[in-house]
mmCIF file with all atom_site columns, C-alpha atoms in Angstrom:
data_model
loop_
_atom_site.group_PDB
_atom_site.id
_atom_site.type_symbol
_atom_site.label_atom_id
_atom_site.label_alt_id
_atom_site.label_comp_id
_atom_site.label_asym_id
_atom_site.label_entity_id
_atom_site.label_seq_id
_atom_site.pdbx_PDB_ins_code
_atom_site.Cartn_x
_atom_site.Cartn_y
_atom_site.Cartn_z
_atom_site.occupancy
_atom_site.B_iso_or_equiv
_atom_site.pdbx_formal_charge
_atom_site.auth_seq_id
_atom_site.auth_comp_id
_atom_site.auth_asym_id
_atom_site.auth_atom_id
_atom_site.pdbx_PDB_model_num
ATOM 1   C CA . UNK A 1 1   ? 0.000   0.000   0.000  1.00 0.00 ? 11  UNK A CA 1
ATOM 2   C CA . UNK A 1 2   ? 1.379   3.476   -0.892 1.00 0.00 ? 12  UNK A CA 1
ATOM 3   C CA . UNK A 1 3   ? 1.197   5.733   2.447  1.00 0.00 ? 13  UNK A CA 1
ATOM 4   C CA . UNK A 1 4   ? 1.516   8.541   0.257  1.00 0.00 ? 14  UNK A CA 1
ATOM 5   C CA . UNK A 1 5   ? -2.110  8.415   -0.500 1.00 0.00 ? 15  UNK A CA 1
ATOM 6   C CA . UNK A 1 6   ? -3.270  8.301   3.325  1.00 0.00 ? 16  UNK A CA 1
ATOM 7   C CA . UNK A 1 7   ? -4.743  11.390  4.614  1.00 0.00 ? 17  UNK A CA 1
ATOM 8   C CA . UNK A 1 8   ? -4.228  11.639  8.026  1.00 0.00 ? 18  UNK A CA 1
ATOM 9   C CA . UNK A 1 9   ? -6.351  12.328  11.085 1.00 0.00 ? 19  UNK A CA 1
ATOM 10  C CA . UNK A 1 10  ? -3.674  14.158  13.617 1.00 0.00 ? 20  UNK A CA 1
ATOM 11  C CA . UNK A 1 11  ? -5.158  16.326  16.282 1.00 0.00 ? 21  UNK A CA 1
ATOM 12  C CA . UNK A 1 12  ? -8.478  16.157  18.057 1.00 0.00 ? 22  UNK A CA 1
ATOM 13  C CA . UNK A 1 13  ? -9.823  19.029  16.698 1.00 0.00 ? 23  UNK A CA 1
ATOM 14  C CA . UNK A 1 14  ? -9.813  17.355  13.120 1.00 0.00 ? 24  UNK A CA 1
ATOM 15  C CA . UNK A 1 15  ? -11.276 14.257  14.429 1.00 0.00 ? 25  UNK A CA 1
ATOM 16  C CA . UNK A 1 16  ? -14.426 16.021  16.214 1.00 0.00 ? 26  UNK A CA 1
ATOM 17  C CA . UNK A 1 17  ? -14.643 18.452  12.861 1.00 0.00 ? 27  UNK A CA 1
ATOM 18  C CA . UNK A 1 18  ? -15.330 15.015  11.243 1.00 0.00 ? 28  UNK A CA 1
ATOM 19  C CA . UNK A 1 19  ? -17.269 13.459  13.762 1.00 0.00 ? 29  UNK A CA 1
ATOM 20  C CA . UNK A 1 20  ? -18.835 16.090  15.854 1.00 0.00 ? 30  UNK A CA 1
ATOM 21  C CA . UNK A 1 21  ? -19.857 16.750  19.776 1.00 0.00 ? 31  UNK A CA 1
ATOM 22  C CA . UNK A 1 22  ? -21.456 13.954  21.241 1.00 0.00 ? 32  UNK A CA 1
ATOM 23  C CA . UNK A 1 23  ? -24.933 14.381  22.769 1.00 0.00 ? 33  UNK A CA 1
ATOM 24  C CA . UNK A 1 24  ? -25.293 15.293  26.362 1.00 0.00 ? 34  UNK A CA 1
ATOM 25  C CA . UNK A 1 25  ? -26.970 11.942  27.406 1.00 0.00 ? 35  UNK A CA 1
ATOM 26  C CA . UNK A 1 26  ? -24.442 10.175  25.872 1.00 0.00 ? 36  UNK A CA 1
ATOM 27  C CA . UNK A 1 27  ? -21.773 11.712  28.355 1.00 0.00 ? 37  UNK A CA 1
ATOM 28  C CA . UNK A 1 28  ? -23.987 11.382  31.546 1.00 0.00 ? 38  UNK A CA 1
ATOM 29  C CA . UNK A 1 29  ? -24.663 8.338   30.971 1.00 0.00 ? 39  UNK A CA 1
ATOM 30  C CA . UNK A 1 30  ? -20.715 6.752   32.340 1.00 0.00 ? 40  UNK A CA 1
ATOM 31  C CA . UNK A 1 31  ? -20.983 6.311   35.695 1.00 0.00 ? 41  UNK A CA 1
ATOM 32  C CA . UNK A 1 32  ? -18.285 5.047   38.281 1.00 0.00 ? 42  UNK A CA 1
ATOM 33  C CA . UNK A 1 33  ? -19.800 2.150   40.168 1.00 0.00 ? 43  UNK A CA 1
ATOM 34  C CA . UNK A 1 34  ? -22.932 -0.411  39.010 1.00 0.00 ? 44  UNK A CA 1
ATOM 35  C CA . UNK A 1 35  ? -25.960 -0.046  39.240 1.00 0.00 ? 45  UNK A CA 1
ATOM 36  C CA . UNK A 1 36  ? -28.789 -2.674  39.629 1.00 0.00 ? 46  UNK A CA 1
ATOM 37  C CA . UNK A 1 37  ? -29.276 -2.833  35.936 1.00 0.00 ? 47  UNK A CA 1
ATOM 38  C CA . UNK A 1 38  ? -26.026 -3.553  35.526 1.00 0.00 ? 48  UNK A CA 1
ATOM 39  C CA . UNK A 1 39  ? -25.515 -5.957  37.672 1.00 0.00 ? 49  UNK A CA 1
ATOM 40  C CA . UNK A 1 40  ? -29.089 -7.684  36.226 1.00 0.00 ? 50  UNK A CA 1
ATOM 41  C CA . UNK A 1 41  ? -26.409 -8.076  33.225 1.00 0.00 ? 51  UNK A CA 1
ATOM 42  C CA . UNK A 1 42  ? -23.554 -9.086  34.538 1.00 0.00 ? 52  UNK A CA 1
ATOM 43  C CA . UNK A 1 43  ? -25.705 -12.109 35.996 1.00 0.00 ? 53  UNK A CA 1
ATOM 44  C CA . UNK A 1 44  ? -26.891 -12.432 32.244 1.00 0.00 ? 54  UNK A CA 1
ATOM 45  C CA . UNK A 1 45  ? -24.207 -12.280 30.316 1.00 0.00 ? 55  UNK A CA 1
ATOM 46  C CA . UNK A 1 46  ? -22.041 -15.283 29.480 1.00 0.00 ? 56  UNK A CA 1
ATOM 47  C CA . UNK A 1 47  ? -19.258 -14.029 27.689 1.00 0.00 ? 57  UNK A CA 1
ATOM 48  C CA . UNK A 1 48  ? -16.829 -10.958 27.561 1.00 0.00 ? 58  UNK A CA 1
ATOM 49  C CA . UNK A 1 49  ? -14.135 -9.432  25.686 1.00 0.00 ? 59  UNK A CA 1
ATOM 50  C CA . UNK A 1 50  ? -11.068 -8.229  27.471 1.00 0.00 ? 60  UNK A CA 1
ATOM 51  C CA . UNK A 1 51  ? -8.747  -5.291  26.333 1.00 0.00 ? 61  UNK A CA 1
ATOM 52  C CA . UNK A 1 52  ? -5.045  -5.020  27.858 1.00 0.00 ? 62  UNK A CA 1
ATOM 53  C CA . UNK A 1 53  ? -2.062  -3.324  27.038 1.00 0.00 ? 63  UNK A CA 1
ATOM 54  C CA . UNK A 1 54  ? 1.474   -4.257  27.914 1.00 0.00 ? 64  UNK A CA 1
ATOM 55  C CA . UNK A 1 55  ? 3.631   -0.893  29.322 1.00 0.00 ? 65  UNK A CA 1
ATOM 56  C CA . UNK A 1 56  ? 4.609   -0.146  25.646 1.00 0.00 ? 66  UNK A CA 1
ATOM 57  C CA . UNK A 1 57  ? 1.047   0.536   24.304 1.00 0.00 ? 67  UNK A CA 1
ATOM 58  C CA . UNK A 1 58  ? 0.907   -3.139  22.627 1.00 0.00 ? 68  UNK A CA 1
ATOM 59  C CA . UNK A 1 59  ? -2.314  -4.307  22.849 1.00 0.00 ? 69  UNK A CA 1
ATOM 60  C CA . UNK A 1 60  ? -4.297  -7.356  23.253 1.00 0.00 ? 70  UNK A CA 1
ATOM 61  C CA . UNK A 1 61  ? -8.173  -8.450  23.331 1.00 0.00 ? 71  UNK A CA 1
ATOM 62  C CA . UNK A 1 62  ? -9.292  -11.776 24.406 1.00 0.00 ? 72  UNK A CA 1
ATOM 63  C CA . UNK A 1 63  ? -12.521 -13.649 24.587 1.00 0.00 ? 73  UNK A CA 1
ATOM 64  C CA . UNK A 1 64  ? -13.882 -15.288 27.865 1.00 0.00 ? 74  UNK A CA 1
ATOM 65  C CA . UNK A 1 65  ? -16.762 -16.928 28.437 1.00 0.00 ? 75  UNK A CA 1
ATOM 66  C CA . UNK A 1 66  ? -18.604 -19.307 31.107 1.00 0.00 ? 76  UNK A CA 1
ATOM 67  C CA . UNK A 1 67  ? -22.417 -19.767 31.630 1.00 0.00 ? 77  UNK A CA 1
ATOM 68  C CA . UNK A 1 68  ? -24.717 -17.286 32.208 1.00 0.00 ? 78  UNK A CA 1
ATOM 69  C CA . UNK A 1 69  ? -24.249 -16.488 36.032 1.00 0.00 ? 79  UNK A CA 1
ATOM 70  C CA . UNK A 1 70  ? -20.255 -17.355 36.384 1.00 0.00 ? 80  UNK A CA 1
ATOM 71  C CA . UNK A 1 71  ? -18.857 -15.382 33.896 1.00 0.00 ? 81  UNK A CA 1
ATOM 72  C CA . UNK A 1 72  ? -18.481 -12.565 36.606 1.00 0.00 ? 82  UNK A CA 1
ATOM 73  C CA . UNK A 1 73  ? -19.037 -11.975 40.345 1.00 0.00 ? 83  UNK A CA 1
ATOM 74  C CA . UNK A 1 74  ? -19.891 -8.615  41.682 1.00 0.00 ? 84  UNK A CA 1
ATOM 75  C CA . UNK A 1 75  ? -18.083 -8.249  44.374 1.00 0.00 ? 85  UNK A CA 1
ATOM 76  C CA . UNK A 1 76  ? -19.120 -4.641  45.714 1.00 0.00 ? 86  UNK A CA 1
ATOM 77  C CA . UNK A 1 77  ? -20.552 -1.687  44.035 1.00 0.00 ? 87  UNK A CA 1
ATOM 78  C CA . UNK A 1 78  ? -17.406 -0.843  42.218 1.00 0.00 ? 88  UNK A CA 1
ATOM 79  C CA . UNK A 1 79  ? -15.400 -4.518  42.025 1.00 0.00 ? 89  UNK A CA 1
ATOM 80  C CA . UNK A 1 80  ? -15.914 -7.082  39.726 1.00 0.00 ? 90  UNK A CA 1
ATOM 81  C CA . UNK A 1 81  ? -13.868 -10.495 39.284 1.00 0.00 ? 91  UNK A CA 1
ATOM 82  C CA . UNK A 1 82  ? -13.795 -12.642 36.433 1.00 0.00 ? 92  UNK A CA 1
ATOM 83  C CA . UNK A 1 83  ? -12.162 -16.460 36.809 1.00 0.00 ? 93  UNK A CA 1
ATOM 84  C CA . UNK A 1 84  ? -9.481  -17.865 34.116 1.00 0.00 ? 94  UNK A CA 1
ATOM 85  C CA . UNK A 1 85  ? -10.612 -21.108 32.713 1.00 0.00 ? 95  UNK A CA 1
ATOM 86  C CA . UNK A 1 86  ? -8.174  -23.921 31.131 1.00 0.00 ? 96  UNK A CA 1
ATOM 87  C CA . UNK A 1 87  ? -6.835  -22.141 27.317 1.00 0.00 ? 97  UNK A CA 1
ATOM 88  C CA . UNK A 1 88  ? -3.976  -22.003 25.248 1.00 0.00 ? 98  UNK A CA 1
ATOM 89  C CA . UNK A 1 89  ? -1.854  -20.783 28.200 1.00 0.00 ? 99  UNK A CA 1
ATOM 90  C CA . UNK A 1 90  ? -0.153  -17.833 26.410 1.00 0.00 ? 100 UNK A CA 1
ATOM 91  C CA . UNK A 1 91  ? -1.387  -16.020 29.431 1.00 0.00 ? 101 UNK A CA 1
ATOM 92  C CA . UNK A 1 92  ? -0.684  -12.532 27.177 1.00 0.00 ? 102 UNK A CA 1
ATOM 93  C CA . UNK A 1 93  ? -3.407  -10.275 29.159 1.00 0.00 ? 103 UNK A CA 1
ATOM 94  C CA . UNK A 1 94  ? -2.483  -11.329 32.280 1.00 0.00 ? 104 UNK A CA 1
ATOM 95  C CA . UNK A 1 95  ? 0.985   -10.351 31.323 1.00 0.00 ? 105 UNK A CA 1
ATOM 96  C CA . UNK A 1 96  ? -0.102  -7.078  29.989 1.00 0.00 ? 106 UNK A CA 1
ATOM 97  C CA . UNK A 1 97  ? -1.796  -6.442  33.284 1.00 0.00 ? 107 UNK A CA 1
ATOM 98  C CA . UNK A 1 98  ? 1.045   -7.476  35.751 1.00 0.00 ? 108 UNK A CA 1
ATOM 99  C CA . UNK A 1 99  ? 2.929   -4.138  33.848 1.00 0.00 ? 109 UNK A CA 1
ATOM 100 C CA . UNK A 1 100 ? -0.234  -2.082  32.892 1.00 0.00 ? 110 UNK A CA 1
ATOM 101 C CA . UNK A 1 101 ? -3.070  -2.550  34.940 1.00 0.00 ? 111 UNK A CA 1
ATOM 102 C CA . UNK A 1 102 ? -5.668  -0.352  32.619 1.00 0.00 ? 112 UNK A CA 1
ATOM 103 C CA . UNK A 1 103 ? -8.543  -2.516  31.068 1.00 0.00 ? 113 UNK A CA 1
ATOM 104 C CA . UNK A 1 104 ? -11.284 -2.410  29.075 1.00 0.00 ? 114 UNK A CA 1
ATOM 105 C CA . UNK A 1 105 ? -14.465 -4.721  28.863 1.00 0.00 ? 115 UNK A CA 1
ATOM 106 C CA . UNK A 1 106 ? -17.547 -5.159  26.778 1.00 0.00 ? 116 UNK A CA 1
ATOM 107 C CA . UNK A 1 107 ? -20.165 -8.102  28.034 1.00 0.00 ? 117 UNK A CA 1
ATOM 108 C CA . UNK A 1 108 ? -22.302 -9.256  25.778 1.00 0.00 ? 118 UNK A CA 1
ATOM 109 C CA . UNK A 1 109 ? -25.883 -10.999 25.693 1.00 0.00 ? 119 UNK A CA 1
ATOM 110 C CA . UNK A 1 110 ? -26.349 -13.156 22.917 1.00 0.00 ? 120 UNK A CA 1
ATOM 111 C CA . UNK A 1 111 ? -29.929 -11.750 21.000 1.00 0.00 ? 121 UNK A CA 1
ATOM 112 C CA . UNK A 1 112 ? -29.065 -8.554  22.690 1.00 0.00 ? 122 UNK A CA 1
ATOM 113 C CA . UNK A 1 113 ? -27.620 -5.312  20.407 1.00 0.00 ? 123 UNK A CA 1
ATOM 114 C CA . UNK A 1 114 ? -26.622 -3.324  23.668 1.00 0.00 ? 124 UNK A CA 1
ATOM 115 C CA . UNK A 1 115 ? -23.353 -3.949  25.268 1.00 0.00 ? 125 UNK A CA 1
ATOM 116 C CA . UNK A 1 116 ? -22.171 -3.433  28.819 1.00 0.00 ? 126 UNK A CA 1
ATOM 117 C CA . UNK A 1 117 ? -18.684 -1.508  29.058 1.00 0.00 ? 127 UNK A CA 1
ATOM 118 C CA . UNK A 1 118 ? -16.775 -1.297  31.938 1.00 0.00 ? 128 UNK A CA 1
ATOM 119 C CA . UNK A 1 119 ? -12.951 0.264   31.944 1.00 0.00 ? 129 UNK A CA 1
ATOM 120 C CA . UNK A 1 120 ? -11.044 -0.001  35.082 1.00 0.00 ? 130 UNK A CA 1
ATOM 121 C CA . UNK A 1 121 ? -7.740  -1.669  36.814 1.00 0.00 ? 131 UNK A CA 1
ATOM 122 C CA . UNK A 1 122 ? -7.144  -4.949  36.973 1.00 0.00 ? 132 UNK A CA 1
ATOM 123 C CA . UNK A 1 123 ? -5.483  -7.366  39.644 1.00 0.00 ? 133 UNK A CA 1
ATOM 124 C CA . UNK A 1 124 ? -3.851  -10.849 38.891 1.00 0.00 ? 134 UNK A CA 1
ATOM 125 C CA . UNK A 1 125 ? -4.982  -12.674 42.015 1.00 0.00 ? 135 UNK A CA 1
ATOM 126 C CA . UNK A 1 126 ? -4.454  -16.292 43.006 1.00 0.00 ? 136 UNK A CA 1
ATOM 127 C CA . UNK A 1 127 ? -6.321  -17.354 45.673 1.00 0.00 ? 137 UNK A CA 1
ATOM 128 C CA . UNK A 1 128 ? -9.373  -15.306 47.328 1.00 0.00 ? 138 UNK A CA 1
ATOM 129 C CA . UNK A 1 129 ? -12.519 -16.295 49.637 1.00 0.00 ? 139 UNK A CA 1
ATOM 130 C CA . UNK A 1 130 ? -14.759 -16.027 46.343 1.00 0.00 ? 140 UNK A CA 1
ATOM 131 C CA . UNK A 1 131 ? -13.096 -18.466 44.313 1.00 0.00 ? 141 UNK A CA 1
ATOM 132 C CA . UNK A 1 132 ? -15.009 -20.834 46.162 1.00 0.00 ? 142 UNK A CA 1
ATOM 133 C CA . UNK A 1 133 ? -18.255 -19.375 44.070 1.00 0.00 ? 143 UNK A CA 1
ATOM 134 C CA . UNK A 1 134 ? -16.736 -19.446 40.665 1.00 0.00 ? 144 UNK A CA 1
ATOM 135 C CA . UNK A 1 135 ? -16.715 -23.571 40.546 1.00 0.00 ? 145 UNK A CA 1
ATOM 136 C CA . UNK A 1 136 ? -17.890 -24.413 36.946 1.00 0.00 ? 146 UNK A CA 1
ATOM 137 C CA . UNK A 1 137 ? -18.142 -28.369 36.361 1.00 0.00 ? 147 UNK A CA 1
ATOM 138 C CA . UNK A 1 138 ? -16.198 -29.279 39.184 1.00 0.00 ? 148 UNK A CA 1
ATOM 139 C CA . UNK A 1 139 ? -13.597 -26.422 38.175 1.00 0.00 ? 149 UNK A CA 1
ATOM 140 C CA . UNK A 1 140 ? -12.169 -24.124 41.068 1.00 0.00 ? 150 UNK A CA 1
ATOM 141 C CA . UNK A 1 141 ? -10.087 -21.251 38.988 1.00 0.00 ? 151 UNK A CA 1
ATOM 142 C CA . UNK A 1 142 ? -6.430  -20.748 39.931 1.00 0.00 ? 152 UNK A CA 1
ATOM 143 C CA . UNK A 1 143 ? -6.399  -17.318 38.845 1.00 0.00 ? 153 UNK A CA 1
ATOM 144 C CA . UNK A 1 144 ? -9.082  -14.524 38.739 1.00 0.00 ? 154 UNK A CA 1
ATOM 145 C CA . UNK A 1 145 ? -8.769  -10.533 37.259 1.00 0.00 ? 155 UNK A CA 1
ATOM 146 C CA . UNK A 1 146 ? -9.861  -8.564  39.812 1.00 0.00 ? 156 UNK A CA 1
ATOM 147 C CA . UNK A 1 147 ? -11.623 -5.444  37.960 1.00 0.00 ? 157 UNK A CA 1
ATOM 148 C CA . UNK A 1 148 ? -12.025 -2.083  40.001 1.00 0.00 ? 158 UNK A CA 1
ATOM 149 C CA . UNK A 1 149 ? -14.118 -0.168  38.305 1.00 0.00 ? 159 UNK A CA 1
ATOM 150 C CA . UNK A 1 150 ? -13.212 3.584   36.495 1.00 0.00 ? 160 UNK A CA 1
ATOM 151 C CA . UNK A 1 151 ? -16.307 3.669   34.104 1.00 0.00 ? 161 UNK A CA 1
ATOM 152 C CA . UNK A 1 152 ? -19.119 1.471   33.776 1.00 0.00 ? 162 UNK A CA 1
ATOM 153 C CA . UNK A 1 153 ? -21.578 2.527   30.631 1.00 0.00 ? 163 UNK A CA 1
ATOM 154 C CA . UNK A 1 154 ? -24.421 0.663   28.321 1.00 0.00 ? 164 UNK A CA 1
ATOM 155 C CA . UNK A 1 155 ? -23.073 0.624   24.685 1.00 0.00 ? 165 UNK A CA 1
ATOM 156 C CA . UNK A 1 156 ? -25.568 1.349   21.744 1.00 0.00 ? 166 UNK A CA 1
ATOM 157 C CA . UNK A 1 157 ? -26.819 -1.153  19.453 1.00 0.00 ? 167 UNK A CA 1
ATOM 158 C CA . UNK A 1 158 ? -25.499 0.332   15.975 1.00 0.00 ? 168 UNK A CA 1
ATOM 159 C CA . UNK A 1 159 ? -22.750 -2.174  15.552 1.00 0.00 ? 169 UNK A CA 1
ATOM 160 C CA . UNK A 1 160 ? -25.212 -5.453  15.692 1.00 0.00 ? 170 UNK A CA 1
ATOM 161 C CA . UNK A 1 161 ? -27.806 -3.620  13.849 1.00 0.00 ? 171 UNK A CA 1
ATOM 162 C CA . UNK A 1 162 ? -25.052 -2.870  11.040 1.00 0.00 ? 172 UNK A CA 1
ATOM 163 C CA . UNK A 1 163 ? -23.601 -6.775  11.206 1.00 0.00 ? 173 UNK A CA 1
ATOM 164 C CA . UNK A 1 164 ? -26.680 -8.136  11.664 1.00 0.00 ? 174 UNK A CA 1
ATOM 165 C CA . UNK A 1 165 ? -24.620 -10.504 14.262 1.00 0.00 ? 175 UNK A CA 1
ATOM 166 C CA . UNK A 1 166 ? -28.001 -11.929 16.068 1.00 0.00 ? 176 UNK A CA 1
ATOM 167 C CA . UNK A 1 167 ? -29.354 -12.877 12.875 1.00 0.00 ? 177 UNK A CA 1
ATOM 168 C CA . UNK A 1 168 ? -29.071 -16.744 12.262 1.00 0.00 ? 178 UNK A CA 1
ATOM 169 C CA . UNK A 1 169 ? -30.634 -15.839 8.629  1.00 0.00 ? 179 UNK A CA 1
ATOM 170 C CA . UNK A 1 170 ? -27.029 -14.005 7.603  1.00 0.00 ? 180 UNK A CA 1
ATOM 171 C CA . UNK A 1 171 ? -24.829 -16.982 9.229  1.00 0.00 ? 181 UNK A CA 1
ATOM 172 C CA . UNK A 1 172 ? -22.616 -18.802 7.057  1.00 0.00 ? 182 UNK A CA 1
ATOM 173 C CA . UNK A 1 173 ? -19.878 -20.199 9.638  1.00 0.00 ? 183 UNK A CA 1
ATOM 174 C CA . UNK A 1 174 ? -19.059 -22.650 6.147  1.00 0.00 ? 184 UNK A CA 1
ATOM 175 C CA . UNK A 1 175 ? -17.144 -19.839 4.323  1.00 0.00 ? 185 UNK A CA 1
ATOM 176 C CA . UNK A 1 176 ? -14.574 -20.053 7.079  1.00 0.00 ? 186 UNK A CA 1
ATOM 177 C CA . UNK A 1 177 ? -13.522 -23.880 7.351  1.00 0.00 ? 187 UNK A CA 1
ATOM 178 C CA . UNK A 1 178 ? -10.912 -23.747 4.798  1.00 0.00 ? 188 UNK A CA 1
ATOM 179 C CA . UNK A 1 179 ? -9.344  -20.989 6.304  1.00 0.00 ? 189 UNK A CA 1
ATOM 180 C CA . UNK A 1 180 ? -9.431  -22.036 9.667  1.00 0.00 ? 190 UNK A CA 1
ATOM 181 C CA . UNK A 1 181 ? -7.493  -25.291 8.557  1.00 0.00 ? 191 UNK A CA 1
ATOM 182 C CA . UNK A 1 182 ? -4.721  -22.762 7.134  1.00 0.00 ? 192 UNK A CA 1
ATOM 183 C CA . UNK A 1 183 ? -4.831  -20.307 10.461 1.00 0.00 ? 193 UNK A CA 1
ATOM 184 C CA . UNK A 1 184 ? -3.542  -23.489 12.212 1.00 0.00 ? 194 UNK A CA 1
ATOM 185 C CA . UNK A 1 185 ? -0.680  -23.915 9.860  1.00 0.00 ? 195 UNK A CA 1
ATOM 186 C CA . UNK A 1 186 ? -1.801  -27.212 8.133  1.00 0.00 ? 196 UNK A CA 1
ATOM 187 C CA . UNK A 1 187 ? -1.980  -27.776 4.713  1.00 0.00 ? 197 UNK A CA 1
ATOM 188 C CA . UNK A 1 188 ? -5.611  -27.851 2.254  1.00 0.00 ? 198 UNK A CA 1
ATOM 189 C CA . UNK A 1 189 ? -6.100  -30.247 0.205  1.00 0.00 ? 199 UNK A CA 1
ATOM 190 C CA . UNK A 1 190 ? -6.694  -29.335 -3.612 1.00 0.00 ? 200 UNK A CA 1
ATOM 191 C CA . UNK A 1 191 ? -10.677 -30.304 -3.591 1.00 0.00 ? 201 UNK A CA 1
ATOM 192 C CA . UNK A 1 192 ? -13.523 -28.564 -5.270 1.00 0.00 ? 202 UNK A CA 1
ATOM 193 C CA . UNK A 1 193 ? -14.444 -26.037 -2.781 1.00 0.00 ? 203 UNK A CA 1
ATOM 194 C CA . UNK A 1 194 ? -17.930 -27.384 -1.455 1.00 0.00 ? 204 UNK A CA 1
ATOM 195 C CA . UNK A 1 195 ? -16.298 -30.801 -1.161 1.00 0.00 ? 205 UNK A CA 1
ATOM 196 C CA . UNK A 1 196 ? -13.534 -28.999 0.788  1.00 0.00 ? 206 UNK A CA 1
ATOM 197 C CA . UNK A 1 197 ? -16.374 -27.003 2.706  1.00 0.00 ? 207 UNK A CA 1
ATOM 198 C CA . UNK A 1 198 ? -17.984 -30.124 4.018  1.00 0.00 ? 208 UNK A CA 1
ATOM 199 C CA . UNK A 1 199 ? -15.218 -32.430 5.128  1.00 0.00 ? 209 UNK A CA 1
ATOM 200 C CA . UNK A 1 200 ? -13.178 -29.709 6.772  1.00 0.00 ? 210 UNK A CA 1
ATOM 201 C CA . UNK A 1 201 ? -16.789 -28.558 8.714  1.00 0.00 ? 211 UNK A CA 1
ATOM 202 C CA . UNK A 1 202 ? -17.159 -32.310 9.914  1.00 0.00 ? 212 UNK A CA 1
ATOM 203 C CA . UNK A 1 203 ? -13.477 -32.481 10.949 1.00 0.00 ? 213 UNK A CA 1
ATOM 204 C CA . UNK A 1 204 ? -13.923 -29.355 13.161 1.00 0.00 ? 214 UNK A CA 1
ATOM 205 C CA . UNK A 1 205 ? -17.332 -30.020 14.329 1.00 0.00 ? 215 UNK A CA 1
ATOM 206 C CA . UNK A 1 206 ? -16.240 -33.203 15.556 1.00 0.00 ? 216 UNK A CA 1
ATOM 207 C CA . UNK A 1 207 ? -13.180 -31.855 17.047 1.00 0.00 ? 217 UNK A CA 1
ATOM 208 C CA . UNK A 1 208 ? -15.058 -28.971 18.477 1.00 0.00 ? 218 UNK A CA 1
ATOM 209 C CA . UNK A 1 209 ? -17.549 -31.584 19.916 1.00 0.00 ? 219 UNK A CA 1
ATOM 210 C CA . UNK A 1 210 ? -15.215 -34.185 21.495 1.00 0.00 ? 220 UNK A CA 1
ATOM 211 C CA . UNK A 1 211 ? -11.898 -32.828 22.712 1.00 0.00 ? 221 UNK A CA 1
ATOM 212 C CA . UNK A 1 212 ? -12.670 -28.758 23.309 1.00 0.00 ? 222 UNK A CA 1
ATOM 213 C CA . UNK A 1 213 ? -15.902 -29.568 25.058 1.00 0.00 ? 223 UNK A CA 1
ATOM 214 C CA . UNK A 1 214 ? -14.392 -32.159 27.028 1.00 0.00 ? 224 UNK A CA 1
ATOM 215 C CA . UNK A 1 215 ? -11.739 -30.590 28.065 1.00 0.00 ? 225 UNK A CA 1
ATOM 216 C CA . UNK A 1 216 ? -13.439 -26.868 28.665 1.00 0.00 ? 226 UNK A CA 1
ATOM 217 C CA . UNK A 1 217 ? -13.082 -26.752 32.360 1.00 0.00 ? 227 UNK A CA 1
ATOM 218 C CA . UNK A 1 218 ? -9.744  -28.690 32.577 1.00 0.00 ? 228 UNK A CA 1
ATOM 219 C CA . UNK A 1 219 ? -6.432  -28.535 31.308 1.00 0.00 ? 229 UNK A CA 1
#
């Protein structure tokens, strides 16, 4: 890509000429500890996305999820904790955290367009009172994020509305199978595509099936 070409936002008085003020309501509406609405969907929500940074600005967002219920305890008014499940143990938000503690987190409601975002500083911890309460299929965590909370805010619904992400209608989880067999490194076969489509969706539905579900809440 030729750079040359780019036009550059530089200064945040370009960006709001191009964007604008937001609205009054929209500013009010960030508050610094939960409310019972919010908690409501913390209780609801069963999965999360988590945004870190490491002390040089890189950054790093990843998924966590548990049923409805244990994806995060309130723990006062302004603390939240979410518990680490068995993963790929690259660990890189929790390393991100032990040198920058800032993070950012959207929960989700599946069916839902709104989001709940919460900003705030997290804690590594390794053993607490609570993590008695955060047993999942026999599963006591051996780490949790401890979240105190900066910002807590309900996110619009323009995103899922422009995605259509709730929509089983506009779903076609095929188009990806290939693709997914490359992300992992391993060769694809030279097959006509919807040949290709179907055995490597039966492969990873069978894997997904078998050895990630049985092995979701141990390592």
């Amino acid at each position: 890509m030729d750079t040359a070409e780019l036009v550059e936002v530089t200064d945040a008085g370009e960006l709001r000429e191009l964007l604008g003020e937001p609205q009054r309501r929209v500013l009010e509406k960030v508050r610094p500890r939960l409310l019972d609405l919010d908690r409501e969907w913390l209780e609801q929500s069963p999965f999360c996305l988590v945004a870190t940074s490491d002390a040089d600005g890189n950054c790093d967002v990843s998924p966590k999820g548990d049923p409805a219920g244990q994806l995060a305890l309130v723990l006062d008014d302004t603390t939240i904790a979410l518990p680490e499940r068995p993963g790929n143990r690259r660990a890189d938000g929790f390393l991100n955290i032990l040198a920058n503690p800032h993070v950012g987190l959207v929960f989700l409601i599946p069916g839902i367009g709104e989001t709940l975002r919460i900003n705030g500083r997290a804690r590594v911890v390794r053993e607490a009172p609570f993590f008695d309460r955060m047993v999942v299929k026999g599963h006591r965590p051996v780490l949790a994020l401890v979240v105190e909370i900066d910002e807590i805010f309900h996110h619009c619904p323009k995103a899922f509305l422009r995605s259509k992400l709730w929509k089983p209608e506009t779903w076609t989880p095929e188009v990806m199978t290939a693709k997914a067999r490359a992300a992992e490194g391993r060769a694809v076969p030279e097959k006509p595509r919807e040949e290709l489509r179907t055995e490597l969706r039966t492969e990873l539905e069978e894997r997904y099936r078998t050895e990630y579900a049985d092995r979701l809440y141990r390592g």
